[in-house]
């Protein structure tokens, strides 16, 4: 029968902030003055409660500063809650910082013994697990070298090997696994999976959502110190992605405040002969609302509003998409697609509609142009009426339920199979 390995009940953590560092000492020495020295209070965790059964793997997600690391430090016993109760049923091992108890001038071997002692192991216990630590970290050739000569990744490998070697029931891991390369990260997760099969409890905080989904059986989402969702990985990760997307939309719209067109033209981001001008460019979703972040395969439209200074005959509209490194991904040219606009006089709107976009996850930037004509064989090109060069950013977010890189373009294909010779 499963037992509760970790119980967190009504935990809050508040920190006092001071205008001047010596005020902290005065507050400690003269508590009778109350909060006189204190400027304000920061609440890192607010009334967090949950239970974790033994033999389960729980992921903790949230933005930077949400309270994930504070919670792990409290679970590890490195910090104490201001209010609330934490109960840990069994010995705890924690990997919260790279190189905990590592001394840079001591060798890897010496640091193994120091770290093992720090984690509560006896010398005989360390002797027993030492060969396994060295083998797992793959540092046989430099284990007798000072740790200051190790790369960050090498220090992580050694720290993880020491942390997981201790006989423990509960293992706490912070974001540190993100430092390792793909090979070592997979090796670590394989080891963690074997530990959970043995009935160990693992709690891991990470921004690597794909790993959280693949490895964890349950996910806690913490935002601004509060536990906002606790449930199945896919459900929580989808809700978290929606929240991040909404916040990112707000940020991008704030940054996309209309700039002075004359200033942009002076910098060369907008240029042209001026007979017709592009006065607004907006990416909109299927409901026609402005949007800058889309899911893979989600339809969107590039809306181009124009105004002519004098009548122009059969102009050509262009919309080009680039990766952030400058590689051209796609160019839509109206005349090449057999679209003709005839005579334009005054204001109007042209929509470039992506009903089934094939773009993979990533950041993109958009250029739009209005030309008198275009000859695709002319390398020198034609002077545009107006061209807005790489001014409009948008992004495609990865699928929450897909942990692999889908590539830049999601090319439709057909599979064929033949039996026999």
mmCIF file of C-alpha atoms in Angstrom:
data_model
loop_
_atom_site.group_PDB
_atom_site.id
_atom_site.type_symbol
_atom_site.label_atom_id
_atom_site.label_comp_id
_atom_site.label_asym_id
_atom_site.label_seq_id
_atom_site.Cartn_x
_atom_site.Cartn_y
_atom_site.Cartn_z
ATOM 1 C CA UNK A 1 0.000 0.000 0.000
ATOM 2 C CA UNK A 2 1.369 3.438 -0.962
ATOM 3 C CA UNK A 3 2.282 5.794 1.812
ATOM 4 C CA UNK A 4 2.632 9.568 1.822
ATOM 5 C CA UNK A 5 6.327 10.319 1.342
ATOM 6 C CA UNK A 6 6.034 14.121 1.291
ATOM 7 C CA UNK A 7 3.337 16.179 2.969
ATOM 8 C CA UNK A 8 3.176 19.952 2.579
ATOM 9 C CA UNK A 9 0.430 21.733 4.477
ATOM 10 C CA UNK A 10 -0.254 25.478 4.316
ATOM 11 C CA UNK A 11 3.372 26.395 3.660
ATOM 12 C CA UNK A 12 4.242 30.056 3.179
ATOM 13 C CA UNK A 13 7.656 31.683 2.984
ATOM 14 C CA UNK A 14 8.199 35.382 3.464
ATOM 15 C CA UNK A 15 11.446 37.325 3.231
ATOM 16 C CA UNK A 16 12.138 40.701 4.767
ATOM 17 C CA UNK A 17 13.651 43.296 2.462
ATOM 18 C CA UNK A 18 15.752 46.172 3.831
ATOM 19 C CA UNK A 19 16.697 49.544 2.404
ATOM 20 C CA UNK A 20 20.234 49.182 3.789
ATOM 21 C CA UNK A 21 22.075 45.937 4.518
ATOM 22 C CA UNK A 22 23.061 46.843 8.149
ATOM 23 C CA UNK A 23 19.348 47.187 8.909
ATOM 24 C CA UNK A 24 19.141 43.390 8.732
ATOM 25 C CA UNK A 25 21.588 43.112 11.649
ATOM 26 C CA UNK A 26 19.753 45.809 13.600
ATOM 27 C CA UNK A 27 16.465 43.987 13.082
ATOM 28 C CA UNK A 28 18.065 40.799 14.418
ATOM 29 C CA UNK A 29 19.709 42.465 17.425
ATOM 30 C CA UNK A 30 16.816 44.775 18.300
ATOM 31 C CA UNK A 31 13.620 42.816 17.572
ATOM 32 C CA UNK A 32 11.697 44.929 20.090
ATOM 33 C CA UNK A 33 11.470 47.693 17.476
ATOM 34 C CA UNK A 34 9.321 45.484 15.319
ATOM 35 C CA UNK A 35 9.517 46.185 11.605
ATOM 36 C CA UNK A 36 11.127 49.586 11.970
ATOM 37 C CA UNK A 37 14.163 48.577 9.906
ATOM 38 C CA UNK A 38 12.218 46.628 7.339
ATOM 39 C CA UNK A 39 11.323 48.275 4.034
ATOM 40 C CA UNK A 40 8.864 45.633 2.770
ATOM 41 C CA UNK A 41 8.171 41.922 2.776
ATOM 42 C CA UNK A 42 8.419 39.512 -0.158
ATOM 43 C CA UNK A 43 6.177 36.449 -0.164
ATOM 44 C CA UNK A 44 7.933 33.654 -2.093
ATOM 45 C CA UNK A 45 5.324 30.985 -1.261
ATOM 46 C CA UNK A 46 1.689 31.444 -0.270
ATOM 47 C CA UNK A 47 -0.305 28.700 1.483
ATOM 48 C CA UNK A 48 1.003 25.783 -0.608
ATOM 49 C CA UNK A 49 -0.405 22.331 0.202
ATOM 50 C CA UNK A 50 0.032 18.922 -1.467
ATOM 51 C CA UNK A 51 0.930 15.310 -0.706
ATOM 52 C CA UNK A 52 3.234 13.016 -2.694
ATOM 53 C CA UNK A 53 2.984 9.238 -2.496
ATOM 54 C CA UNK A 54 6.112 7.138 -2.372
ATOM 55 C CA UNK A 55 7.401 5.752 -5.667
ATOM 56 C CA UNK A 56 6.047 8.661 -7.740
ATOM 57 C CA UNK A 57 7.766 11.264 -9.856
ATOM 58 C CA UNK A 58 6.495 14.814 -9.494
ATOM 59 C CA UNK A 59 7.521 17.751 -11.648
ATOM 60 C CA UNK A 60 7.346 21.372 -10.559
ATOM 61 C CA UNK A 61 7.015 24.036 -13.260
ATOM 62 C CA UNK A 62 6.645 27.806 -13.264
ATOM 63 C CA UNK A 63 8.315 30.946 -14.482
ATOM 64 C CA UNK A 64 11.543 32.280 -12.996
ATOM 65 C CA UNK A 65 10.827 33.672 -9.551
ATOM 66 C CA UNK A 66 7.608 31.694 -9.128
ATOM 67 C CA UNK A 67 8.837 29.929 -5.956
ATOM 68 C CA UNK A 68 9.975 26.526 -7.293
ATOM 69 C CA UNK A 69 13.488 26.666 -5.863
ATOM 70 C CA UNK A 70 12.242 28.087 -2.565
ATOM 71 C CA UNK A 71 9.879 25.136 -2.227
ATOM 72 C CA UNK A 72 12.654 22.632 -2.954
ATOM 73 C CA UNK A 73 14.967 24.280 -0.416
ATOM 74 C CA UNK A 74 12.248 23.968 2.215
ATOM 75 C CA UNK A 75 11.656 20.301 1.318
ATOM 76 C CA UNK A 76 15.409 19.685 1.552
ATOM 77 C CA UNK A 77 15.595 21.325 4.984
ATOM 78 C CA UNK A 78 17.917 24.080 3.769
ATOM 79 C CA UNK A 79 15.263 26.671 4.577
ATOM 80 C CA UNK A 80 12.290 26.797 6.925
ATOM 81 C CA UNK A 81 8.741 27.906 6.150
ATOM 82 C CA UNK A 82 7.412 31.059 7.759
ATOM 83 C CA UNK A 83 4.124 29.261 8.332
ATOM 84 C CA UNK A 84 2.902 25.755 7.589
ATOM 85 C CA UNK A 85 4.194 22.234 8.104
ATOM 86 C CA UNK A 86 6.397 19.951 5.973
ATOM 87 C CA UNK A 87 6.738 16.232 6.694
ATOM 88 C CA UNK A 88 9.272 14.036 4.869
ATOM 89 C CA UNK A 89 8.814 10.307 5.485
ATOM 90 C CA UNK A 90 12.329 9.012 4.902
ATOM 91 C CA UNK A 91 15.873 10.237 4.221
ATOM 92 C CA UNK A 92 16.212 13.022 1.674
ATOM 93 C CA UNK A 93 18.931 13.711 -0.889
ATOM 94 C CA UNK A 94 18.920 16.980 -2.818
ATOM 95 C CA UNK A 95 20.761 18.325 -5.836
ATOM 96 C CA UNK A 96 19.826 21.995 -5.766
ATOM 97 C CA UNK A 97 23.065 23.620 -6.874
ATOM 98 C CA UNK A 98 25.951 22.461 -9.013
ATOM 99 C CA UNK A 99 28.952 21.490 -6.926
ATOM 100 C CA UNK A 100 27.359 21.568 -3.484
ATOM 101 C CA UNK A 101 30.250 21.179 -0.989
ATOM 102 C CA UNK A 102 32.777 21.078 -3.857
ATOM 103 C CA UNK A 103 36.073 22.806 -3.179
ATOM 104 C CA UNK A 104 37.701 24.018 -6.413
ATOM 105 C CA UNK A 105 41.266 23.306 -5.262
ATOM 106 C CA UNK A 106 40.549 19.741 -4.173
ATOM 107 C CA UNK A 107 40.445 16.813 -6.577
ATOM 108 C CA UNK A 108 37.312 15.098 -7.764
ATOM 109 C CA UNK A 109 38.080 12.132 -5.510
ATOM 110 C CA UNK A 110 38.538 14.345 -2.460
ATOM 111 C CA UNK A 111 35.321 16.192 -3.233
ATOM 112 C CA UNK A 112 33.411 12.918 -3.515
ATOM 113 C CA UNK A 113 34.333 12.114 0.074
ATOM 114 C CA UNK A 114 33.557 15.648 1.266
ATOM 115 C CA UNK A 115 30.191 15.711 -0.524
ATOM 116 C CA UNK A 116 29.310 12.246 0.698
ATOM 117 C CA UNK A 117 30.027 13.303 4.257
ATOM 118 C CA UNK A 118 27.925 16.447 3.696
ATOM 119 C CA UNK A 119 25.054 14.178 2.628
ATOM 120 C CA UNK A 120 25.392 12.094 5.812
ATOM 121 C CA UNK A 121 27.366 9.116 4.512
ATOM 122 C CA UNK A 122 30.096 7.391 6.501
ATOM 123 C CA UNK A 123 33.573 6.814 5.060
ATOM 124 C CA UNK A 124 32.855 3.094 4.631
ATOM 125 C CA UNK A 125 29.634 3.888 2.747
ATOM 126 C CA UNK A 126 31.512 6.265 0.472
ATOM 127 C CA UNK A 127 34.209 3.604 -0.131
ATOM 128 C CA UNK A 128 31.474 1.219 -1.211
ATOM 129 C CA UNK A 129 29.793 3.566 -3.715
ATOM 130 C CA UNK A 130 32.965 5.356 -4.911
ATOM 131 C CA UNK A 131 33.608 3.109 -7.961
ATOM 132 C CA UNK A 132 30.008 3.529 -9.106
ATOM 133 C CA UNK A 133 30.191 7.318 -8.725
ATOM 134 C CA UNK A 134 33.315 7.535 -10.859
ATOM 135 C CA UNK A 135 31.902 5.157 -13.475
ATOM 136 C CA UNK A 136 28.596 7.021 -13.761
ATOM 137 C CA UNK A 137 30.263 10.443 -13.979
ATOM 138 C CA UNK A 138 32.693 9.084 -16.616
ATOM 139 C CA UNK A 139 35.509 11.129 -15.083
ATOM 140 C CA UNK A 140 38.025 8.300 -14.637
ATOM 141 C CA UNK A 141 40.728 10.201 -16.503
ATOM 142 C CA UNK A 142 40.482 13.368 -14.421
ATOM 143 C CA UNK A 143 39.116 12.258 -11.053
ATOM 144 C CA UNK A 144 42.505 13.113 -9.466
ATOM 145 C CA UNK A 145 42.557 16.619 -10.970
ATOM 146 C CA UNK A 146 41.361 19.765 -9.103
ATOM 147 C CA UNK A 147 37.669 20.475 -9.617
ATOM 148 C CA UNK A 148 38.523 24.011 -10.763
ATOM 149 C CA UNK A 149 39.836 22.407 -13.971
ATOM 150 C CA UNK A 150 36.405 20.810 -14.632
ATOM 151 C CA UNK A 151 33.838 22.314 -16.944
ATOM 152 C CA UNK A 152 30.368 23.102 -15.579
ATOM 153 C CA UNK A 153 29.052 19.957 -17.246
ATOM 154 C CA UNK A 154 31.752 17.803 -15.624
ATOM 155 C CA UNK A 155 30.925 19.259 -12.205
ATOM 156 C CA UNK A 156 27.261 18.465 -12.810
ATOM 157 C CA UNK A 157 28.053 14.869 -13.705
ATOM 158 C CA UNK A 158 30.063 14.422 -10.535
ATOM 159 C CA UNK A 159 27.478 16.167 -8.325
ATOM 160 C CA UNK A 160 24.611 14.104 -9.752
ATOM 161 C CA UNK A 161 26.558 10.860 -9.356
ATOM 162 C CA UNK A 162 27.282 11.641 -5.691
ATOM 163 C CA UNK A 163 23.713 12.790 -4.971
ATOM 164 C CA UNK A 164 22.096 9.660 -6.432
ATOM 165 C CA UNK A 165 24.576 7.282 -4.808
ATOM 166 C CA UNK A 166 23.309 7.926 -1.292
ATOM 167 C CA UNK A 167 20.747 5.527 0.134
ATOM 168 C CA UNK A 168 17.657 7.711 0.161
ATOM 169 C CA UNK A 169 13.882 7.482 -0.133
ATOM 170 C CA UNK A 170 13.270 10.992 -1.496
ATOM 171 C CA UNK A 171 15.349 12.734 -4.161
ATOM 172 C CA UNK A 172 14.969 16.465 -4.886
ATOM 173 C CA UNK A 173 16.454 17.946 -8.057
ATOM 174 C CA UNK A 174 16.411 21.566 -9.205
ATOM 175 C CA UNK A 175 17.034 22.903 -12.711
ATOM 176 C CA UNK A 176 20.674 21.749 -12.739
ATOM 177 C CA UNK A 177 20.057 18.859 -15.169
ATOM 178 C CA UNK A 178 19.455 21.410 -17.926
ATOM 179 C CA UNK A 179 23.187 22.183 -17.828
ATOM 180 C CA UNK A 180 24.138 18.706 -19.065
ATOM 181 C CA UNK A 181 24.320 17.583 -22.670
ATOM 182 C CA UNK A 182 21.615 15.424 -24.257
ATOM 183 C CA UNK A 183 23.555 12.203 -23.708
ATOM 184 C CA UNK A 184 24.104 12.776 -19.998
ATOM 185 C CA UNK A 185 20.568 14.107 -19.431
ATOM 186 C CA UNK A 186 19.135 10.901 -20.878
ATOM 187 C CA UNK A 187 21.503 8.872 -18.710
ATOM 188 C CA UNK A 188 20.329 10.790 -15.629
ATOM 189 C CA UNK A 189 16.652 10.282 -16.435
ATOM 190 C CA UNK A 190 17.242 6.560 -17.006
ATOM 191 C CA UNK A 191 18.787 6.352 -13.538
ATOM 192 C CA UNK A 192 15.923 8.335 -11.991
ATOM 193 C CA UNK A 193 13.424 5.996 -13.658
ATOM 194 C CA UNK A 194 15.182 2.998 -12.139
ATOM 195 C CA UNK A 195 15.036 4.649 -8.707
ATOM 196 C CA UNK A 196 11.275 5.188 -8.953
ATOM 197 C CA UNK A 197 10.818 1.548 -9.970
ATOM 198 C CA UNK A 198 12.547 0.709 -6.703
ATOM 199 C CA UNK A 199 9.945 2.758 -4.823
ATOM 200 C CA UNK A 200 11.922 5.980 -4.452
ATOM 201 C CA UNK A 201 10.183 9.360 -4.696
ATOM 202 C CA UNK A 202 11.591 11.965 -7.061
ATOM 203 C CA UNK A 203 10.604 15.641 -7.162
ATOM 204 C CA UNK A 204 12.188 17.683 -9.937
ATOM 205 C CA UNK A 205 11.814 21.363 -10.860
ATOM 206 C CA UNK A 206 12.635 22.269 -14.431
ATOM 207 C CA UNK A 207 11.900 24.535 -17.393
ATOM 208 C CA UNK A 208 12.405 21.551 -19.719
ATOM 209 C CA UNK A 209 8.719 20.804 -20.241
ATOM 210 C CA UNK A 210 9.348 17.915 -22.632
ATOM 211 C CA UNK A 211 11.415 16.099 -20.003
ATOM 212 C CA UNK A 212 8.836 16.852 -17.322
ATOM 213 C CA UNK A 213 6.087 15.367 -19.485
ATOM 214 C CA UNK A 214 8.134 12.309 -20.415
ATOM 215 C CA UNK A 215 9.450 11.542 -16.936
ATOM 216 C CA UNK A 216 6.851 12.689 -14.399
ATOM 217 C CA UNK A 217 3.539 11.090 -13.484
ATOM 218 C CA UNK A 218 2.230 14.308 -11.932
ATOM 219 C CA UNK A 219 2.989 18.025 -12.294
ATOM 220 C CA UNK A 220 2.610 20.987 -9.928
ATOM 221 C CA UNK A 221 2.389 24.465 -11.461
ATOM 222 C CA UNK A 222 3.471 27.303 -9.177
ATOM 223 C CA UNK A 223 2.894 30.925 -10.142
ATOM 224 C CA UNK A 224 3.818 33.902 -7.965
ATOM 225 C CA UNK A 225 4.213 31.634 -4.967
ATOM 226 C CA UNK A 226 0.821 29.952 -5.317
ATOM 227 C CA UNK A 227 0.006 26.413 -6.375
ATOM 228 C CA UNK A 228 -2.351 27.124 -9.274
ATOM 229 C CA UNK A 229 -2.683 23.592 -10.717
ATOM 230 C CA UNK A 230 -1.876 20.036 -9.686
ATOM 231 C CA UNK A 231 -2.634 17.137 -11.992
ATOM 232 C CA UNK A 232 -1.722 14.940 -14.949
ATOM 233 C CA UNK A 233 1.347 16.210 -16.861
ATOM 234 C CA UNK A 234 -0.352 16.882 -20.198
ATOM 235 C CA UNK A 235 -3.286 18.757 -18.631
ATOM 236 C CA UNK A 236 -1.036 20.968 -16.495
ATOM 237 C CA UNK A 237 1.495 21.615 -19.272
ATOM 238 C CA UNK A 238 -1.242 22.639 -21.719
ATOM 239 C CA UNK A 239 -2.708 25.078 -19.187
ATOM 240 C CA UNK A 240 0.766 26.424 -18.439
ATOM 241 C CA UNK A 241 1.479 26.886 -22.159
ATOM 242 C CA UNK A 242 -1.768 28.842 -22.572
ATOM 243 C CA UNK A 243 -0.796 31.103 -19.662
ATOM 244 C CA UNK A 244 2.726 31.707 -21.002
ATOM 245 C CA UNK A 245 1.305 32.402 -24.437
ATOM 246 C CA UNK A 246 -1.133 34.950 -23.035
ATOM 247 C CA UNK A 247 1.617 36.731 -21.091
ATOM 248 C CA UNK A 248 3.918 36.698 -24.103
ATOM 249 C CA UNK A 249 1.163 38.203 -26.263
ATOM 250 C CA UNK A 250 0.841 41.084 -23.803
ATOM 251 C CA UNK A 251 4.618 41.634 -23.819
ATOM 252 C CA UNK A 252 4.888 41.550 -27.599
ATOM 253 C CA UNK A 253 1.980 43.933 -28.048
ATOM 254 C CA UNK A 254 3.563 46.305 -25.556
ATOM 255 C CA UNK A 255 6.840 46.195 -27.482
ATOM 256 C CA UNK A 256 5.020 46.635 -30.770
ATOM 257 C CA UNK A 257 3.803 50.140 -29.937
ATOM 258 C CA UNK A 258 3.683 52.037 -33.210
ATOM 259 C CA UNK A 259 7.039 53.565 -33.957
ATOM 260 C CA UNK A 260 7.646 56.778 -35.849
ATOM 261 C CA UNK A 261 7.555 55.818 -39.555
ATOM 262 C CA UNK A 262 9.936 58.617 -40.413
ATOM 263 C CA UNK A 263 12.400 57.233 -37.877
ATOM 264 C CA UNK A 264 12.119 53.771 -39.402
ATOM 265 C CA UNK A 265 12.635 55.174 -42.870
ATOM 266 C CA UNK A 266 15.694 57.072 -41.688
ATOM 267 C CA UNK A 267 17.152 53.794 -40.447
ATOM 268 C CA UNK A 268 16.343 52.002 -43.684
ATOM 269 C CA UNK A 269 13.747 49.622 -42.228
ATOM 270 C CA UNK A 270 11.097 51.254 -44.411
ATOM 271 C CA UNK A 271 11.881 52.541 -47.869
ATOM 272 C CA UNK A 272 10.378 53.053 -51.324
ATOM 273 C CA UNK A 273 9.366 55.603 -53.934
ATOM 274 C CA UNK A 274 6.194 56.466 -51.999
ATOM 275 C CA UNK A 275 3.469 56.390 -54.701
ATOM 276 C CA UNK A 276 1.699 53.856 -52.455
ATOM 277 C CA UNK A 277 2.346 53.241 -48.769
ATOM 278 C CA UNK A 278 1.814 50.355 -46.380
ATOM 279 C CA UNK A 279 0.214 51.981 -43.358
ATOM 280 C CA UNK A 280 -0.375 48.941 -41.122
ATOM 281 C CA UNK A 281 0.631 45.271 -40.941
ATOM 282 C CA UNK A 282 -1.023 42.883 -38.503
ATOM 283 C CA UNK A 283 -0.929 39.124 -37.961
ATOM 284 C CA UNK A 284 -4.437 37.957 -37.034
ATOM 285 C CA UNK A 285 -5.949 34.624 -36.018
ATOM 286 C CA UNK A 286 -8.920 32.883 -37.607
ATOM 287 C CA UNK A 287 -11.309 35.149 -35.663
ATOM 288 C CA UNK A 288 -9.554 38.233 -37.042
ATOM 289 C CA UNK A 289 -7.994 39.244 -33.718
ATOM 290 C CA UNK A 290 -4.347 40.401 -33.578
ATOM 291 C CA UNK A 291 -2.054 37.621 -32.398
ATOM 292 C CA UNK A 292 1.692 37.065 -32.406
ATOM 293 C CA UNK A 293 2.014 33.502 -31.083
ATOM 294 C CA UNK A 294 0.477 30.498 -32.854
ATOM 295 C CA UNK A 295 0.391 26.772 -32.324
ATOM 296 C CA UNK A 296 1.861 24.413 -34.906
ATOM 297 C CA UNK A 297 -0.576 24.213 -37.824
ATOM 298 C CA UNK A 298 -2.833 27.016 -36.533
ATOM 299 C CA UNK A 299 -4.159 29.179 -39.395
ATOM 300 C CA UNK A 300 -3.191 32.852 -39.466
ATOM 301 C CA UNK A 301 -3.415 35.829 -41.791
ATOM 302 C CA UNK A 302 -1.016 38.653 -42.586
ATOM 303 C CA UNK A 303 -3.244 41.727 -42.952
ATOM 304 C CA UNK A 304 -1.713 44.558 -45.011
ATOM 305 C CA UNK A 305 -3.422 47.945 -45.000
ATOM 306 C CA UNK A 306 -2.305 50.312 -47.760
ATOM 307 C CA UNK A 307 -2.900 53.850 -48.964
ATOM 308 C CA UNK A 308 -2.058 55.240 -52.393
ATOM 309 C CA UNK A 309 -0.722 58.764 -52.887
ATOM 310 C CA UNK A 310 -1.853 58.573 -56.510
ATOM 311 C CA UNK A 311 -3.562 55.818 -58.518
ATOM 312 C CA UNK A 312 -1.315 52.828 -59.266
ATOM 313 C CA UNK A 313 -1.955 50.096 -61.821
ATOM 314 C CA UNK A 314 -1.790 46.398 -60.951
ATOM 315 C CA UNK A 315 0.817 46.562 -58.137
ATOM 316 C CA UNK A 316 2.464 43.477 -56.674
ATOM 317 C CA UNK A 317 2.191 42.611 -52.971
ATOM 318 C CA UNK A 318 4.904 40.556 -51.257
ATOM 319 C CA UNK A 319 5.037 38.889 -47.849
ATOM 320 C CA UNK A 320 8.301 37.183 -46.881
ATOM 321 C CA UNK A 321 9.002 35.102 -43.776
ATOM 322 C CA UNK A 322 12.525 34.754 -42.357
ATOM 323 C CA UNK A 323 14.082 32.848 -39.511
ATOM 324 C CA UNK A 324 15.695 34.982 -36.850
ATOM 325 C CA UNK A 325 19.117 34.080 -38.263
ATOM 326 C CA UNK A 326 18.151 35.665 -41.611
ATOM 327 C CA UNK A 327 17.413 32.502 -43.624
ATOM 328 C CA UNK A 328 14.502 33.003 -46.032
ATOM 329 C CA UNK A 329 11.740 30.534 -45.194
ATOM 330 C CA UNK A 330 9.026 31.591 -47.639
ATOM 331 C CA UNK A 331 8.017 34.388 -49.994
ATOM 332 C CA UNK A 332 4.458 35.042 -51.145
ATOM 333 C CA UNK A 333 4.393 37.116 -54.366
ATOM 334 C CA UNK A 334 0.932 38.003 -55.598
ATOM 335 C CA UNK A 335 1.738 38.012 -59.340
ATOM 336 C CA UNK A 336 3.521 34.653 -59.127
ATOM 337 C CA UNK A 337 0.345 33.201 -57.603
ATOM 338 C CA UNK A 338 -1.732 34.642 -60.461
ATOM 339 C CA UNK A 339 -3.351 37.354 -58.343
ATOM 340 C CA UNK A 340 -3.871 40.807 -59.916
ATOM 341 C CA UNK A 341 -5.290 43.853 -58.148
ATOM 342 C CA UNK A 342 -5.998 46.132 -61.118
ATOM 343 C CA UNK A 343 -6.066 49.850 -60.436
ATOM 344 C CA UNK A 344 -5.729 50.908 -56.796
ATOM 345 C CA UNK A 345 -6.751 54.377 -55.659
ATOM 346 C CA UNK A 346 -7.142 55.310 -51.970
ATOM 347 C CA UNK A 347 -7.071 52.925 -49.020
ATOM 348 C CA UNK A 348 -7.619 49.182 -48.842
ATOM 349 C CA UNK A 349 -6.643 45.899 -47.202
ATOM 350 C CA UNK A 350 -4.889 42.866 -48.669
ATOM 351 C CA UNK A 351 -4.896 39.596 -46.712
ATOM 352 C CA UNK A 352 -2.252 36.908 -47.133
ATOM 353 C CA UNK A 353 -4.015 33.848 -45.721
ATOM 354 C CA UNK A 354 -2.164 30.822 -44.348
ATOM 355 C CA UNK A 355 -4.945 28.239 -44.059
ATOM 356 C CA UNK A 356 -2.588 25.311 -43.433
ATOM 357 C CA UNK A 357 0.779 26.731 -42.375
ATOM 358 C CA UNK A 358 3.661 24.265 -42.513
ATOM 359 C CA UNK A 359 6.033 26.240 -40.285
ATOM 360 C CA UNK A 360 7.680 24.333 -37.460
ATOM 361 C CA UNK A 361 8.173 25.723 -33.959
ATOM 362 C CA UNK A 362 10.382 28.801 -33.730
ATOM 363 C CA UNK A 363 10.698 32.585 -33.921
ATOM 364 C CA UNK A 364 10.068 34.289 -37.263
ATOM 365 C CA UNK A 365 10.150 37.794 -38.687
ATOM 366 C CA UNK A 366 8.021 39.142 -41.513
ATOM 367 C CA UNK A 367 8.717 41.576 -44.361
ATOM 368 C CA UNK A 368 5.947 43.066 -46.501
ATOM 369 C CA UNK A 369 6.295 45.042 -49.696
ATOM 370 C CA UNK A 370 4.309 46.825 -52.380
ATOM 371 C CA UNK A 371 5.939 46.976 -55.827
ATOM 372 C CA UNK A 372 4.995 48.426 -59.240
ATOM 373 C CA UNK A 373 6.038 45.092 -60.799
ATOM 374 C CA UNK A 374 8.377 42.168 -60.134
ATOM 375 C CA UNK A 375 10.518 40.131 -62.484
ATOM 376 C CA UNK A 376 11.684 36.993 -60.695
ATOM 377 C CA UNK A 377 14.603 36.721 -63.141
ATOM 378 C CA UNK A 378 15.863 40.226 -62.327
ATOM 379 C CA UNK A 379 18.538 39.853 -59.629
ATOM 380 C CA UNK A 380 18.804 43.618 -59.164
ATOM 381 C CA UNK A 381 15.129 43.884 -58.363
ATOM 382 C CA UNK A 382 12.645 46.709 -58.737
ATOM 383 C CA UNK A 383 12.383 49.811 -56.568
ATOM 384 C CA UNK A 384 9.322 49.270 -54.355
ATOM 385 C CA UNK A 385 6.537 51.692 -53.748
ATOM 386 C CA UNK A 386 7.003 50.762 -50.098
ATOM 387 C CA UNK A 387 8.871 47.997 -48.270
ATOM 388 C CA UNK A 388 8.876 47.202 -44.576
ATOM 389 C CA UNK A 389 11.967 45.074 -44.065
ATOM 390 C CA UNK A 390 11.768 42.458 -41.291
ATOM 391 C CA UNK A 391 9.750 44.574 -38.895
ATOM 392 C CA UNK A 392 7.041 42.188 -37.693
ATOM 393 C CA UNK A 393 7.864 39.278 -35.394
ATOM 394 C CA UNK A 394 5.700 36.267 -34.648
ATOM 395 C CA UNK A 395 6.333 32.782 -33.302
ATOM 396 C CA UNK A 396 5.113 29.221 -33.636
ATOM 397 C CA UNK A 397 5.044 27.340 -30.356
ATOM 398 C CA UNK A 398 5.790 23.610 -30.156
ATOM 399 C CA UNK A 399 3.126 21.034 -29.462
ATOM 400 C CA UNK A 400 2.877 20.348 -25.740
ATOM 401 C CA UNK A 401 2.463 16.603 -26.319
ATOM 402 C CA UNK A 402 5.521 16.309 -28.585
ATOM 403 C CA UNK A 403 8.966 16.023 -27.004
ATOM 404 C CA UNK A 404 11.070 15.892 -30.178
ATOM 405 C CA UNK A 405 12.231 18.601 -32.579
ATOM 406 C CA UNK A 406 9.779 18.646 -35.480
ATOM 407 C CA UNK A 407 12.073 20.683 -37.731
ATOM 408 C CA UNK A 408 11.677 24.024 -39.467
ATOM 409 C CA UNK A 409 9.015 22.920 -41.957
ATOM 410 C CA UNK A 410 6.275 20.342 -41.408
ATOM 411 C CA UNK A 411 6.250 18.940 -44.929
ATOM 412 C CA UNK A 412 3.174 16.854 -45.866
ATOM 413 C CA UNK A 413 4.259 13.442 -47.126
ATOM 414 C CA UNK A 414 2.809 10.103 -48.173
ATOM 415 C CA UNK A 415 4.094 6.777 -46.877
ATOM 416 C CA UNK A 416 4.268 3.742 -49.148
ATOM 417 C CA UNK A 417 5.025 0.141 -48.280
ATOM 418 C CA UNK A 418 5.540 -2.901 -50.479
ATOM 419 C CA UNK A 419 5.738 -6.492 -49.243
ATOM 420 C CA UNK A 420 8.205 -8.981 -50.634
ATOM 421 C CA UNK A 421 10.781 -8.491 -53.372
#
